[in-house]
Amino acid sequence: MGVYYETIPPSLQEWCLDQKMFWVATAPLSGDGHVNVSPKGGPYFGIPDEKTFWYIDLTGRRVLENGTSDFDTFVGKHSIDCIPGTRSIIIVDIHQVGSSCGYSVPFYEFKKHRPVLNNHWANKEKKFKAGKTEESMDRYWASNNARSLDGLPGMKRALTAAKIEGVAPVKKMIGPFSPEQMRRLRAKSYTLEHIFLVALAFFMLGIGAVLYGEMVAEKLIVAFPVLRRTDTIPLLRHVLGWDTK
C-alpha cells in the first residue's frame, strides 16, 4: 500500500526520472477556486536533490520566467535544453511525498513522444523571426497565460505584454462557476460574518438606547422643543421602560 516520506527516496528518484509522462495539479488558496490538472510529456522534468524537483512549463512554489537572469542561470547550471515555447521553469520545494499501490492502474507501452506541440512552437518562432510580429510568443502568452482559470495573475511577462500590446485574455471558463459570474455572486451574497456584525450592531444600539436613550431624548427636547408636542418621546419611554417625567 501507500508509503509517505518527507523527501524523495533514491529508489523513487530513479523511477520518477524514467517516466515518460507526469501530471501537474494546481489550485488557488481560496476555496472558491478550481483545481487544474495538466498532463505533461517529454524530457522536461528533473530532480536536483531529494527535496526539490523542477519541470519546464511549455507555452508554484517558485517560477523562473523565460527572459530573466534567474532563468538563464538555472538553465545553464542544470544543462536544460529549452525548446521554442518554453515560458518558465517551475521549481517545487518538497514537503511530503506519497506513493500509492497502483493495483488498478492499467499496463501500457511507451512508443514515442508526440512532436506536435514542439513542432508548432518551432514553426511559430520561425514565422516571428521572418517578420510576422503577430506570431510572437509574448502575444500568445498575453492572450492565454496572463490569467489563471480563476482570473488570478499569471506570468509577469505575459501581463506586461498584454498591457503594452493591448491583448485581452481569452475566456477559459463559462457558466455560473466562471470567474466573472463568481465575482458577481460574491458581490451580491452576504456571509455569516456580515449577518453577525449587523446583528451585533443592532444589539449594541439597543443596549445604548436602554441605558442612555432617555438622557439623549431629554437633550433633544431641550434642543428641539417641538418634540414636546409629539408622541415620539412618550412612546419611546413606554416601549423602552424609561421613567415617566
Coordinates of N, CA and C in Angstrom, one line a residue:
M1 N 0.8 -1.2 0.0 CA 0.0 0.0 0.0 C 0.9 1.3 0.0
G2 N 0.2 2.4 0.1 CA 1.0 3.7 0.0 C 1.9 3.9 1.2
V3 N 3.1 4.6 0.9 CA 4.0 4.9 1.9 C 4.3 6.4 1.8
Y4 N 4.6 7.1 2.9 CA 4.8 8.6 2.8 C 6.2 8.9 3.3
Y5 N 6.8 9.9 2.7 CA 8.1 10.4 3.1 C 8.2 11.9 3.1
E6 N 9.2 12.4 3.7 CA 9.4 13.9 3.7 C 10.4 14.3 2.5
T7 N 11.0 13.3 2.0 CA 11.9 13.6 0.8 C 11.7 12.5 -0.2
I8 N 12.3 12.7 -1.4 CA 12.2 11.6 -2.4 C 13.3 10.6 -2.2
P9 N 12.9 9.4 -1.9 CA 14.0 8.3 -1.7 C 14.7 8.1 -3.0
P10 N 16.0 7.7 -2.9 CA 16.8 7.5 -4.1 C 16.2 6.5 -5.1
S11 N 15.5 5.5 -4.5 CA 14.8 4.5 -5.4 C 13.7 5.1 -6.2
L12 N 13.0 6.0 -5.6 CA 11.9 6.7 -6.3 C 12.4 7.8 -7.3
Q13 N 13.5 8.4 -6.9 CA 14.1 9.4 -7.8 C 14.4 8.8 -9.2
E14 N 15.0 7.6 -9.2 CA 15.4 6.9 -10.4 C 14.1 6.6 -11.2
W15 N 13.1 6.1 -10.4 CA 11.8 5.7 -11.1 C 11.1 6.9 -11.7
C16 N 11.1 8.1 -11.0 CA 10.5 9.3 -11.5 C 11.1 9.8 -12.8
L17 N 12.4 9.8 -12.8 CA 13.2 10.3 -14.0 C 13.0 9.3 -15.2
D18 N 12.6 8.1 -14.9 CA 12.4 7.1 -16.0 C 11.1 7.2 -16.7
Q19 N 10.1 8.0 -16.0 CA 8.8 8.1 -16.6 C 8.7 9.0 -17.8
K20 N 7.8 8.7 -18.7 CA 7.7 9.4 -19.9 C 6.5 10.5 -19.8
M21 N 5.8 10.4 -18.7 CA 4.6 11.3 -18.6 C 4.4 11.6 -17.1
F22 N 4.0 12.8 -16.8 CA 3.6 13.2 -15.4 C 2.4 14.2 -15.5
W23 N 1.8 14.4 -14.3 CA 0.7 15.3 -14.2 C 1.0 16.4 -13.2
V24 N 0.5 17.6 -13.5 CA 0.6 18.7 -12.5 C -0.8 19.2 -12.1
A25 N -1.1 19.2 -10.9 CA -2.3 19.7 -10.4 C -2.1 20.9 -9.5
T26 N -2.8 22.0 -9.9 CA -2.6 23.3 -9.1 C -4.0 23.8 -8.7
A27 N -4.0 24.6 -7.7 CA -5.3 25.2 -7.2 C -4.9 26.5 -6.4
P28 N -5.8 27.5 -6.4 CA -5.5 28.7 -5.6 C -5.8 28.4 -4.1
L29 N -5.4 29.3 -3.3 CA -5.7 29.2 -1.8 C -7.1 29.3 -1.5
S30 N -7.9 30.1 -2.2 CA -9.3 30.2 -2.0 C -10.1 29.0 -2.3
G31 N -11.1 28.7 -1.4 CA -11.9 27.5 -1.6 C -12.9 27.7 -2.8
D32 N -13.0 29.0 -3.3 CA -13.9 29.2 -4.5 C -13.2 28.9 -5.8
G33 N -11.8 28.7 -5.7 CA -11.1 28.4 -6.9 C -11.3 27.0 -7.5
H34 N -10.6 26.7 -8.6 CA -10.7 25.5 -9.3 C -9.4 24.8 -9.3
V35 N -9.5 23.4 -9.3 CA -8.3 22.6 -9.5 C -8.0 22.4 -11.0
N36 N -6.8 22.6 -11.4 CA -6.4 22.4 -12.8 C -5.4 21.2 -12.8
V37 N -5.7 20.2 -13.5 CA -4.8 19.0 -13.7 C -4.3 19.0 -15.2
S38 N -3.0 19.1 -15.3 CA -2.5 19.2 -16.7 C -1.5 18.0 -16.9
P39 N -1.6 17.3 -18.0 CA -0.7 16.2 -18.3 C 0.6 16.8 -19.0
K40 N 1.7 16.3 -18.7 CA 3.0 16.7 -19.2 C 3.7 15.6 -19.8
G41 N 4.4 15.8 -20.9 CA 5.2 14.7 -21.5 C 6.5 15.2 -22.1
G42 N 7.5 14.4 -22.2 CA 8.8 14.8 -22.7 C 9.8 14.8 -21.6
P43 N 11.1 15.0 -22.0 CA 12.2 15.0 -21.0 C 12.4 16.4 -20.4
Y44 N 11.3 16.9 -19.7 CA 11.3 18.2 -19.2 C 11.0 18.2 -17.7
F45 N 11.6 17.2 -17.0 CA 11.4 17.1 -15.6 C 12.8 16.7 -15.0
G46 N 13.1 17.3 -13.8 CA 14.4 17.0 -13.2 C 14.3 17.0 -11.7
I47 N 15.2 16.3 -11.0 CA 15.3 16.3 -9.5 C 16.7 16.6 -9.1
P48 N 17.0 17.9 -8.8 CA 18.4 18.3 -8.4 C 18.8 17.8 -7.1
D49 N 17.8 17.5 -6.1 CA 18.1 17.0 -4.8 C 16.9 16.3 -4.3
E50 N 17.0 15.7 -3.1 CA 15.9 14.9 -2.6 C 14.7 15.7 -2.1
K51 N 14.9 17.0 -2.0 CA 13.8 17.9 -1.5 C 13.3 18.9 -2.6
T52 N 13.7 18.7 -3.8 CA 13.4 19.7 -4.9 C 13.2 18.9 -6.2
F53 N 12.2 19.4 -7.0 CA 12.1 19.0 -8.4 C 11.7 20.2 -9.2
W54 N 11.9 20.1 -10.5 CA 11.6 21.1 -11.4 C 11.0 20.5 -12.7
Y55 N 10.2 21.4 -13.4 CA 9.7 21.0 -14.7 C 9.6 22.2 -15.6
I56 N 9.7 22.0 -16.9 CA 9.6 23.1 -17.8 C 8.1 23.2 -18.2
D57 N 7.6 24.5 -18.1 CA 6.2 24.7 -18.4 C 6.2 25.3 -19.9
L58 N 5.7 24.5 -20.8 CA 5.6 24.9 -22.2 C 4.4 25.8 -22.4
T59 N 4.7 26.6 -23.3 CA 3.9 27.7 -23.8 C 3.6 28.1 -23.1
G60 N 3.9 28.1 -8.7 CA 4.2 27.1 -7.7 C 4.9 27.7 -6.5
R61 N 5.6 27.0 -6.4 CA 6.4 27.4 -5.3 C 7.3 28.5 -5.8
R62 N 8.1 28.3 -6.8 CA 8.9 29.3 -7.4 C 8.8 29.2 -8.9
V63 N 8.7 30.3 -9.6 CA 8.6 30.2 -11.0 C 9.7 31.1 -11.6
L64 N 10.5 30.5 -12.5 CA 11.6 31.2 -13.2 C 11.1 31.5 -14.6
E65 N 10.8 32.7 -14.9 CA 10.2 33.1 -16.2 C 11.3 33.2 -17.3
N66 N 11.0 32.8 -18.5 CA 12.0 32.9 -19.6 C 12.3 34.4 -19.8
G67 N 13.6 34.7 -20.0 CA 14.0 36.1 -20.2 C 14.6 36.7 -18.9
T68 N 14.6 36.0 -17.8 CA 15.1 36.6 -16.6 C 16.5 36.0 -16.3
S69 N 17.3 36.7 -15.5 CA 18.6 36.2 -15.2 C 18.6 34.9 -14.4
D70 N 17.6 34.8 -13.5 CA 17.5 33.5 -12.7 C 17.2 32.3 -13.6
F71 N 16.3 32.6 -14.6 CA 16.0 31.5 -15.6 C 17.3 31.1 -16.3
D72 N 18.1 32.0 -16.8 CA 19.3 31.7 -17.5 C 20.3 30.9 -16.7
T73 N 20.4 31.4 -15.4 CA 21.4 30.7 -14.5 C 21.0 29.3 -14.2
F74 N 19.7 29.1 -14.0 CA 19.2 27.7 -13.7 C 19.4 26.8 -14.9
V75 N 19.1 27.3 -16.1 CA 19.2 26.5 -17.3 C 20.6 26.1 -17.5
G76 N 21.6 27.1 -17.3 CA 23.0 26.7 -17.5 C 23.5 25.8 -16.5
K77 N 23.1 25.9 -15.2 CA 23.6 25.1 -14.1 C 23.2 23.6 -14.3
H78 N 21.9 23.4 -14.8 CA 21.4 22.0 -14.9 C 21.4 21.5 -16.4
S79 N 22.0 22.3 -17.3 CA 22.2 21.9 -18.7 C 20.8 21.5 -19.3
I80 N 19.8 22.4 -19.2 CA 18.5 22.2 -19.6 C 18.4 22.6 -21.1
D81 N 17.8 21.8 -21.9 CA 17.6 22.2 -23.3 C 16.2 22.8 -23.5
C82 N 16.2 24.1 -23.6 CA 15.0 24.9 -23.7 C 14.5 25.0 -25.2
I83 N 13.4 24.3 -25.5 CA 12.9 24.4 -26.9 C 12.1 25.6 -27.1
P84 N 11.8 26.0 -28.3 CA 10.8 27.1 -28.5 C 9.5 26.9 -27.8
G85 N 9.0 27.9 -27.2 CA 7.7 27.8 -26.5 C 7.9 27.6 -25.0
T86 N 9.2 27.5 -24.5 CA 9.5 27.4 -23.1 C 9.2 28.7 -22.4
R87 N 8.2 28.8 -21.6 CA 7.8 30.0 -21.0 C 8.3 30.2 -19.6
S88 N 8.5 29.1 -18.8 CA 9.0 29.2 -17.5 C 9.5 27.8 -17.0
I89 N 10.3 27.8 -15.9 CA 10.7 26.6 -15.2 C 10.1 26.7 -13.8
I90 N 9.3 25.7 -13.5 CA 8.6 25.7 -12.1 C 9.5 24.9 -11.2
I91 N 9.9 25.5 -10.1 CA 10.8 24.8 -9.1 C 9.9 24.6 -7.9
V92 N 9.8 23.3 -7.4 CA 8.9 23.0 -6.3 C 9.8 22.5 -5.1
D93 N 9.6 23.1 -3.9 CA 10.2 22.6 -2.7 C 9.3 21.5 -2.1
I94 N 9.8 20.4 -1.8 CA 9.0 19.2 -1.4 C 8.9 19.2 0.1
H95 N 7.6 19.0 0.6 CA 7.3 18.8 2.0 C 6.8 17.4 2.3
Q96 N 6.2 16.8 1.3 CA 5.6 15.5 1.5 C 5.6 14.7 0.2
V97 N 6.0 13.4 0.3 CA 6.0 12.5 -0.9 C 5.2 11.3 -0.5
G98 N 4.3 10.9 -1.4 CA 3.5 9.7 -1.1 C 3.4 8.8 -2.3
S99 N 3.4 7.5 -2.0 CA 3.2 6.5 -3.1 C 1.9 5.9 -3.0
S100 N 1.4 5.2 -4.0 CA 0.1 4.5 -4.0 C 0.3 3.1 -4.5
C101 N -0.6 2.2 -4.1 CA -0.5 0.8 -4.5 C -0.5 0.7 -6.0
G102 N -1.4 1.4 -6.7 CA -1.5 1.3 -8.2 C -2.0 0.0 -8.7
Y103 N -2.8 -0.7 -7.9 CA -3.3 -2.0 -8.3 C -4.2 -1.9 -9.5
S104 N -4.9 -0.8 -9.6 CA -5.9 -0.7 -10.7 C -5.4 0.1 -11.9
V105 N -4.1 0.5 -11.8 CA -3.6 1.3 -13.0 C -3.3 0.3 -14.1
P106 N -3.8 0.5 -15.3 CA -3.6 -0.4 -16.4 C -2.1 -0.4 -16.9
F107 N -1.7 -1.5 -17.6 CA -0.4 -1.6 -18.2 C -0.5 -0.8 -19.5
Y108 N 0.6 -0.2 -19.9 CA 0.7 0.4 -21.2 C 2.2 0.4 -21.7
E109 N 2.4 0.6 -22.9 CA 3.7 0.6 -23.5 C 4.0 1.9 -24.2
F110 N 5.2 2.5 -23.8 CA 5.6 3.7 -24.4 C 6.1 3.5 -25.8
K111 N 5.6 4.3 -26.8 CA 6.1 4.2 -28.2 C 7.0 5.3 -28.5
K112 N 6.6 6.6 -28.4 CA 7.4 7.7 -28.6 C 6.7 9.0 -28.2
H113 N 7.5 10.0 -28.0 CA 6.9 11.3 -27.6 C 6.2 11.9 -28.8
R114 N 5.1 12.6 -28.6 CA 4.3 13.2 -29.6 C 5.0 14.6 -30.0
P115 N 5.4 14.8 -31.2 CA 6.1 16.0 -31.6 C 5.3 17.2 -32.0
V116 N 4.0 17.1 -31.9 CA 3.1 18.1 -32.5 C 3.3 19.5 -31.8
L117 N 3.3 19.5 -30.5 CA 3.5 20.8 -29.8 C 4.8 21.4 -30.0
N118 N 5.9 20.6 -30.0 CA 7.2 21.2 -30.2 C 7.3 21.7 -31.6
N119 N 6.8 21.0 -32.6 CA 6.8 21.5 -34.0 C 6.0 22.8 -34.1
H120 N 4.9 22.9 -33.4 CA 4.0 24.1 -33.5 C 4.8 25.3 -33.0
W121 N 5.5 25.2 -31.9 CA 6.2 26.3 -31.3 C 7.4 26.7 -32.2
A122 N 8.1 25.6 -32.8 CA 9.2 25.9 -33.7 C 8.8 26.7 -34.9
N123 N 7.6 26.3 -35.5 CA 7.1 27.0 -36.7 C 6.7 28.4 -36.3
K124 N 6.1 28.6 -35.1 CA 5.7 29.9 -34.7 C 6.9 30.8 -34.5
E125 N 7.9 30.3 -33.9 CA 9.1 31.1 -33.7 C 9.8 31.4 -35.1
K126 N 9.7 30.5 -36.0 CA 10.3 30.7 -37.4 C 9.5 31.9 -38.1
K127 N 8.2 31.9 -38.0 CA 7.4 32.9 -38.6 C 7.7 34.3 -38.0
F128 N 7.8 34.3 -36.6 CA 8.1 35.5 -35.9 C 9.4 36.1 -36.4
K129 N 10.5 35.3 -36.5 CA 11.8 35.7 -36.9 C 11.8 36.2 -38.3
A130 N 10.8 35.7 -39.1 CA 10.7 36.1 -40.5 C 10.0 37.5 -40.7
G131 N 9.5 38.0 -39.5 CA 8.9 39.3 -39.6 C 7.4 39.4 -39.2
K132 N 6.8 38.3 -38.9 CA 5.4 38.3 -38.6 C 5.3 38.5 -37.1
T133 N 5.1 39.7 -36.7 CA 5.1 40.1 -35.2 C 3.9 39.5 -34.5
E134 N 2.8 39.2 -35.2 CA 1.6 38.7 -34.6 C 1.9 37.2 -34.1
E135 N 3.0 36.6 -34.6 CA 3.3 35.3 -34.2 C 4.2 35.2 -32.9
S136 N 4.4 36.4 -32.3 CA 5.4 36.4 -31.2 C 4.8 35.6 -30.0
M137 N 5.7 34.9 -29.2 CA 5.3 34.2 -28.1 C 4.7 35.1 -27.0
D138 N 5.2 36.3 -26.9 CA 4.7 37.2 -25.9 C 3.2 37.5 -26.1
R139 N 2.8 37.7 -27.4 CA 1.4 37.9 -27.6 C 0.6 36.7 -27.3
Y140 N 1.1 35.5 -27.6 CA 0.4 34.3 -27.3 C 0.3 34.1 -25.7
W141 N 1.4 34.4 -25.0 CA 1.3 34.3 -23.6 C 0.4 35.3 -23.0
A142 N 0.4 36.5 -23.6 CA -0.5 37.6 -23.1 C -2.0 37.1 -23.2
S143 N -2.3 36.5 -24.3 CA -3.7 36.0 -24.5 C -4.1 34.8 -23.7
N144 N -3.1 33.9 -23.5 CA -3.5 32.6 -22.9 C -2.9 32.3 -21.6
N145 N -1.9 33.0 -21.2 CA -1.2 32.7 -19.9 C -1.1 33.8 -18.9
A146 N -1.7 35.0 -19.2 CA -1.6 36.1 -18.3 C -2.5 35.9 -17.1
R147 N -3.6 35.1 -17.2 CA -4.5 34.8 -16.1 C -4.8 33.3 -16.0
S148 N -5.0 32.9 -14.7 CA -5.4 31.5 -14.5 C -6.8 31.2 -14.8
L149 N -7.3 30.0 -14.5 CA -8.7 29.7 -14.7 C -9.6 30.6 -13.9
D150 N -9.1 31.0 -12.7 CA -9.9 31.8 -11.8 C -9.6 33.3 -12.0
G151 N -8.9 33.6 -13.0 CA -8.6 35.0 -13.3 C -7.5 35.6 -12.4
L152 N -6.7 34.8 -11.8 CA -5.6 35.3 -11.0 C -4.4 35.6 -11.9
P153 N -3.6 36.6 -11.5 CA -2.5 37.0 -12.4 C -1.5 35.8 -12.6
G154 N -1.0 35.6 -13.8 CA -0.1 34.6 -14.1 C 1.3 35.1 -14.3
M155 N 1.9 34.9 -15.5 CA 3.2 35.3 -15.9 C 3.3 36.8 -15.9
K156 N 4.4 37.3 -15.3 CA 4.6 38.8 -15.3 C 4.9 39.2 -16.7
R157 N 5.6 38.4 -17.4 CA 6.0 38.8 -18.8 C 4.7 38.9 -19.7
A158 N 3.8 37.9 -19.4 CA 2.5 37.9 -20.2 C 1.7 39.1 -19.8
L159 N 1.6 39.5 -18.5 CA 0.8 40.6 -18.1 C 1.4 41.9 -18.7
T160 N 2.7 42.0 -18.7 CA 3.4 43.2 -19.3 C 3.0 43.3 -20.8
A161 N 3.2 42.2 -21.5 CA 2.9 42.2 -22.9 C 1.4 42.5 -23.2
A162 N 0.5 42.0 -22.4 CA -0.9 42.3 -22.6 C -1.2 43.8 -22.4
K163 N -0.5 44.4 -21.5 CA -0.7 45.9 -21.3 C -0.1 46.7 -22.4
I164 N 1.1 46.3 -22.8 CA 1.8 47.1 -23.8 C 1.1 46.9 -25.2
E165 N 0.7 45.7 -25.6 CA 0.2 45.4 -26.9 C -1.3 45.4 -26.9
G166 N -2.0 45.6 -25.8 CA -3.4 45.7 -25.8 C -4.1 44.3 -26.1
V167 N -3.5 43.3 -25.6 CA -4.0 41.9 -25.8 C -5.0 41.5 -24.7
A168 N -6.2 41.2 -25.0 CA -7.2 40.7 -24.0 C -7.0 39.2 -23.8
P169 N -7.1 38.8 -22.5 CA -7.0 37.4 -22.2 C -8.2 36.6 -22.7
V170 N -8.0 35.4 -23.2 CA -9.1 34.5 -23.6 C -9.9 34.1 -22.4
K171 N -11.2 33.8 -22.7 CA -12.1 33.3 -21.6 C -11.8 31.8 -21.5
K172 N -11.5 31.4 -20.3 CA -11.1 30.0 -20.1 C -12.2 29.2 -19.4
M173 N -13.2 29.8 -18.9 CA -14.4 29.1 -18.3 C -15.7 29.8 -18.6
I174 N -16.7 29.1 -18.7 CA -18.1 29.6 -18.9 C -19.0 29.1 -17.9
G175 N -20.2 29.7 -17.9 CA -21.2 29.1 -17.0 C -21.2 29.8 -15.6
P176 N -22.0 29.4 -14.7 CA -22.2 30.0 -13.4 C -21.0 30.0 -12.5
F177 N -20.0 29.1 -12.8 CA -18.8 29.0 -11.9 C -17.6 29.6 -12.6
S178 N -17.8 30.4 -13.6 CA -16.7 31.1 -14.3 C -16.3 32.3 -13.3
P179 N -15.0 32.7 -13.4 CA -14.6 33.8 -12.5 C -15.5 35.0 -12.5
E180 N -15.9 35.4 -13.7 CA -16.8 36.6 -13.8 C -18.1 36.4 -13.0
Q181 N -18.7 35.3 -13.2 CA -20.0 35.0 -12.6 C -19.8 34.9 -11.0
M182 N -18.7 34.2 -10.6 CA -18.4 34.0 -9.2 C -18.2 35.4 -8.5
R183 N -17.5 36.3 -9.2 CA -17.3 37.6 -8.6 C -18.6 38.4 -8.4
R184 N -19.5 38.2 -9.4 CA -20.9 38.9 -9.2 C -21.6 38.2 -8.1
L185 N -21.5 36.9 -8.0 CA -22.2 36.2 -6.9 C -21.7 36.6 -5.5
R186 N -20.4 36.7 -5.4 CA -19.8 37.1 -4.1 C -20.2 38.6 -3.8
A187 N -20.3 39.4 -4.8 CA -20.7 40.8 -4.6 C -22.1 40.9 -4.1
K188 N -23.0 40.0 -4.5 CA -24.4 40.1 -4.1 C -24.7 39.3 -2.8
S189 N -23.8 38.4 -2.4 CA -24.1 37.5 -1.3 C -23.6 38.1 0.0
Y190 N -24.2 37.6 1.1 CA -23.8 38.0 2.4 C -23.4 36.8 3.2
T191 N -22.2 36.9 3.9 CA -21.7 35.7 4.6 C -22.3 35.8 6.0
L192 N -22.0 34.7 6.8 CA -22.4 34.7 8.2 C -21.8 35.8 9.0
E193 N -20.5 36.1 8.6 CA -19.8 37.1 9.3 C -20.5 38.5 9.1
H194 N -21.0 38.8 7.9 CA -21.8 40.0 7.7 C -23.0 40.1 8.6
I195 N -23.8 38.9 8.6 CA -25.0 38.9 9.3 C -24.7 39.1 10.8
F196 N -23.7 38.4 11.3 CA -23.3 38.5 12.7 C -22.9 40.0 13.1
L197 N -22.2 40.7 12.2 CA -21.8 42.0 12.5 C -23.0 43.0 12.5
V198 N -24.0 42.7 11.6 CA -25.2 43.6 11.6 C -26.0 43.3 12.9
A199 N -26.1 42.0 13.3 CA -26.9 41.7 14.5 C -26.2 42.3 15.7
L200 N -24.9 42.2 15.8 CA -24.1 42.8 16.9 C -24.3 44.3 17.0
A201 N -24.3 45.0 15.8 CA -24.5 46.4 15.8 C -25.9 46.8 16.3
F202 N -26.9 46.1 15.9 CA -28.3 46.4 16.4 C -28.4 46.1 17.9
F203 N -27.7 45.0 18.3 CA -27.7 44.7 19.8 C -27.1 45.8 20.6
M204 N -26.0 46.3 20.1 CA -25.3 47.4 20.9 C -26.1 48.7 20.8
L205 N -26.8 48.9 19.7 CA -27.6 50.1 19.6 C -28.8 50.0 20.6
G206 N -29.3 48.7 20.7 CA -30.4 48.5 21.7 C -30.0 48.8 23.1
I207 N -28.8 48.3 23.5 CA -28.3 48.5 24.8 C -28.1 50.0 25.1
G208 N -27.5 50.7 24.1 CA -27.3 52.1 24.2 C -28.6 52.9 24.4
A209 N -29.7 52.4 23.7 CA -31.0 53.1 23.8 C -31.6 52.9 25.1
V210 N -31.4 51.7 25.7 CA -32.0 51.5 27.1 C -31.2 52.3 28.1
L211 N -29.9 52.3 28.0 CA -29.0 52.9 29.1 C -29.0 54.4 29.0
Y212 N -28.9 54.9 27.7 CA -28.6 56.3 27.6 C -29.7 57.0 26.7
G213 N -30.7 56.3 26.3 CA -31.7 56.9 25.4 C -32.5 58.0 26.0
E214 N -32.9 57.9 27.3 CA -33.7 58.9 27.9 C -32.9 60.2 28.0
M215 N -31.6 60.1 28.4 CA -30.8 61.3 28.5 C -30.6 62.0 27.2
V216 N -30.5 61.2 26.1 CA -30.4 61.8 24.8 C -31.7 62.4 24.4
A217 N -32.8 61.7 24.8 CA -34.1 62.3 24.4 C -34.4 63.6 25.1
E218 N -34.0 63.7 26.4 CA -34.2 65.0 27.1 C -33.4 66.1 26.5
K219 N -32.2 65.8 26.1 CA -31.4 66.8 25.4 C -32.0 67.2 24.1
L220 N -32.6 66.2 23.4 CA -33.2 66.6 22.1 C -34.4 67.5 22.3
I221 N -35.2 67.2 23.4 CA -36.3 68.1 23.7 C -35.9 69.5 24.0
V222 N -34.8 69.6 24.8 CA -34.2 71.0 25.0 C -33.8 71.7 23.8
A223 N -33.2 70.9 22.9 CA -32.7 71.5 21.6 C -33.8 71.7 20.6
F224 N -34.8 70.8 20.7 CA -36.0 70.9 19.7 C -37.3 70.8 20.5
P225 N -37.7 71.9 21.1 CA -38.9 71.9 21.9 C -40.2 71.4 21.2
V226 N -40.2 71.4 19.9 CA -41.4 70.9 19.2 C -41.6 69.4 19.5
L227 N -40.6 68.7 19.9 CA -40.8 67.3 20.3 C -41.7 67.1 21.4
R228 N -41.9 68.1 22.3 CA -42.8 68.0 23.4 C -44.2 67.9 23.0
R229 N -44.5 68.4 21.8 CA -45.9 68.4 21.3 C -46.2 67.2 20.4
T230 N -45.3 66.2 20.4 CA -45.5 65.0 19.7 C -45.5 63.8 20.6
D231 N -45.9 62.7 20.0 CA -46.0 61.4 20.8 C -44.7 60.6 20.8
T232 N -43.6 61.2 20.2 CA -42.4 60.4 20.0 C -41.8 60.0 21.3
I233 N -41.5 61.0 22.2 CA -40.8 60.8 23.4 C -41.6 59.9 24.4
P234 N -42.9 60.2 24.6 CA -43.7 59.3 25.4 C -43.8 57.9 24.9
L235 N -43.8 57.7 23.6 CA -43.9 56.3 23.1 C -42.5 55.6 23.3
L236 N -41.4 56.3 23.2 CA -40.1 55.7 23.5 C -40.0 55.3 24.9
R237 N -40.5 56.2 25.8 CA -40.5 55.9 27.2 C -41.3 54.7 27.6
H238 N -42.4 54.5 26.9 CA -43.2 53.4 27.2 C -42.6 52.1 26.7
V239 N -42.1 52.1 25.4 CA -41.5 50.9 24.8 C -40.2 50.5 25.5
L240 N -39.4 51.4 25.9 CA -38.1 51.1 26.4 C -38.0 51.1 28.0
G241 N -39.2 51.4 28.6 CA -39.2 51.3 30.0 C -38.6 52.5 30.8
W242 N -38.5 53.7 30.1 CA -37.9 54.8 30.8 C -38.9 55.3 31.9
D243 N -38.3 56.0 32.9 CA -39.2 56.6 33.9 C -39.9 57.8 33.3
T244 N -41.2 57.8 33.6 CA -42.0 58.9 33.0 C -41.9 60.2 33.9
K245 N -41.5 61.3 33.2 CA -41.3 62.5 34.0 C -42.4 63.5 33.5

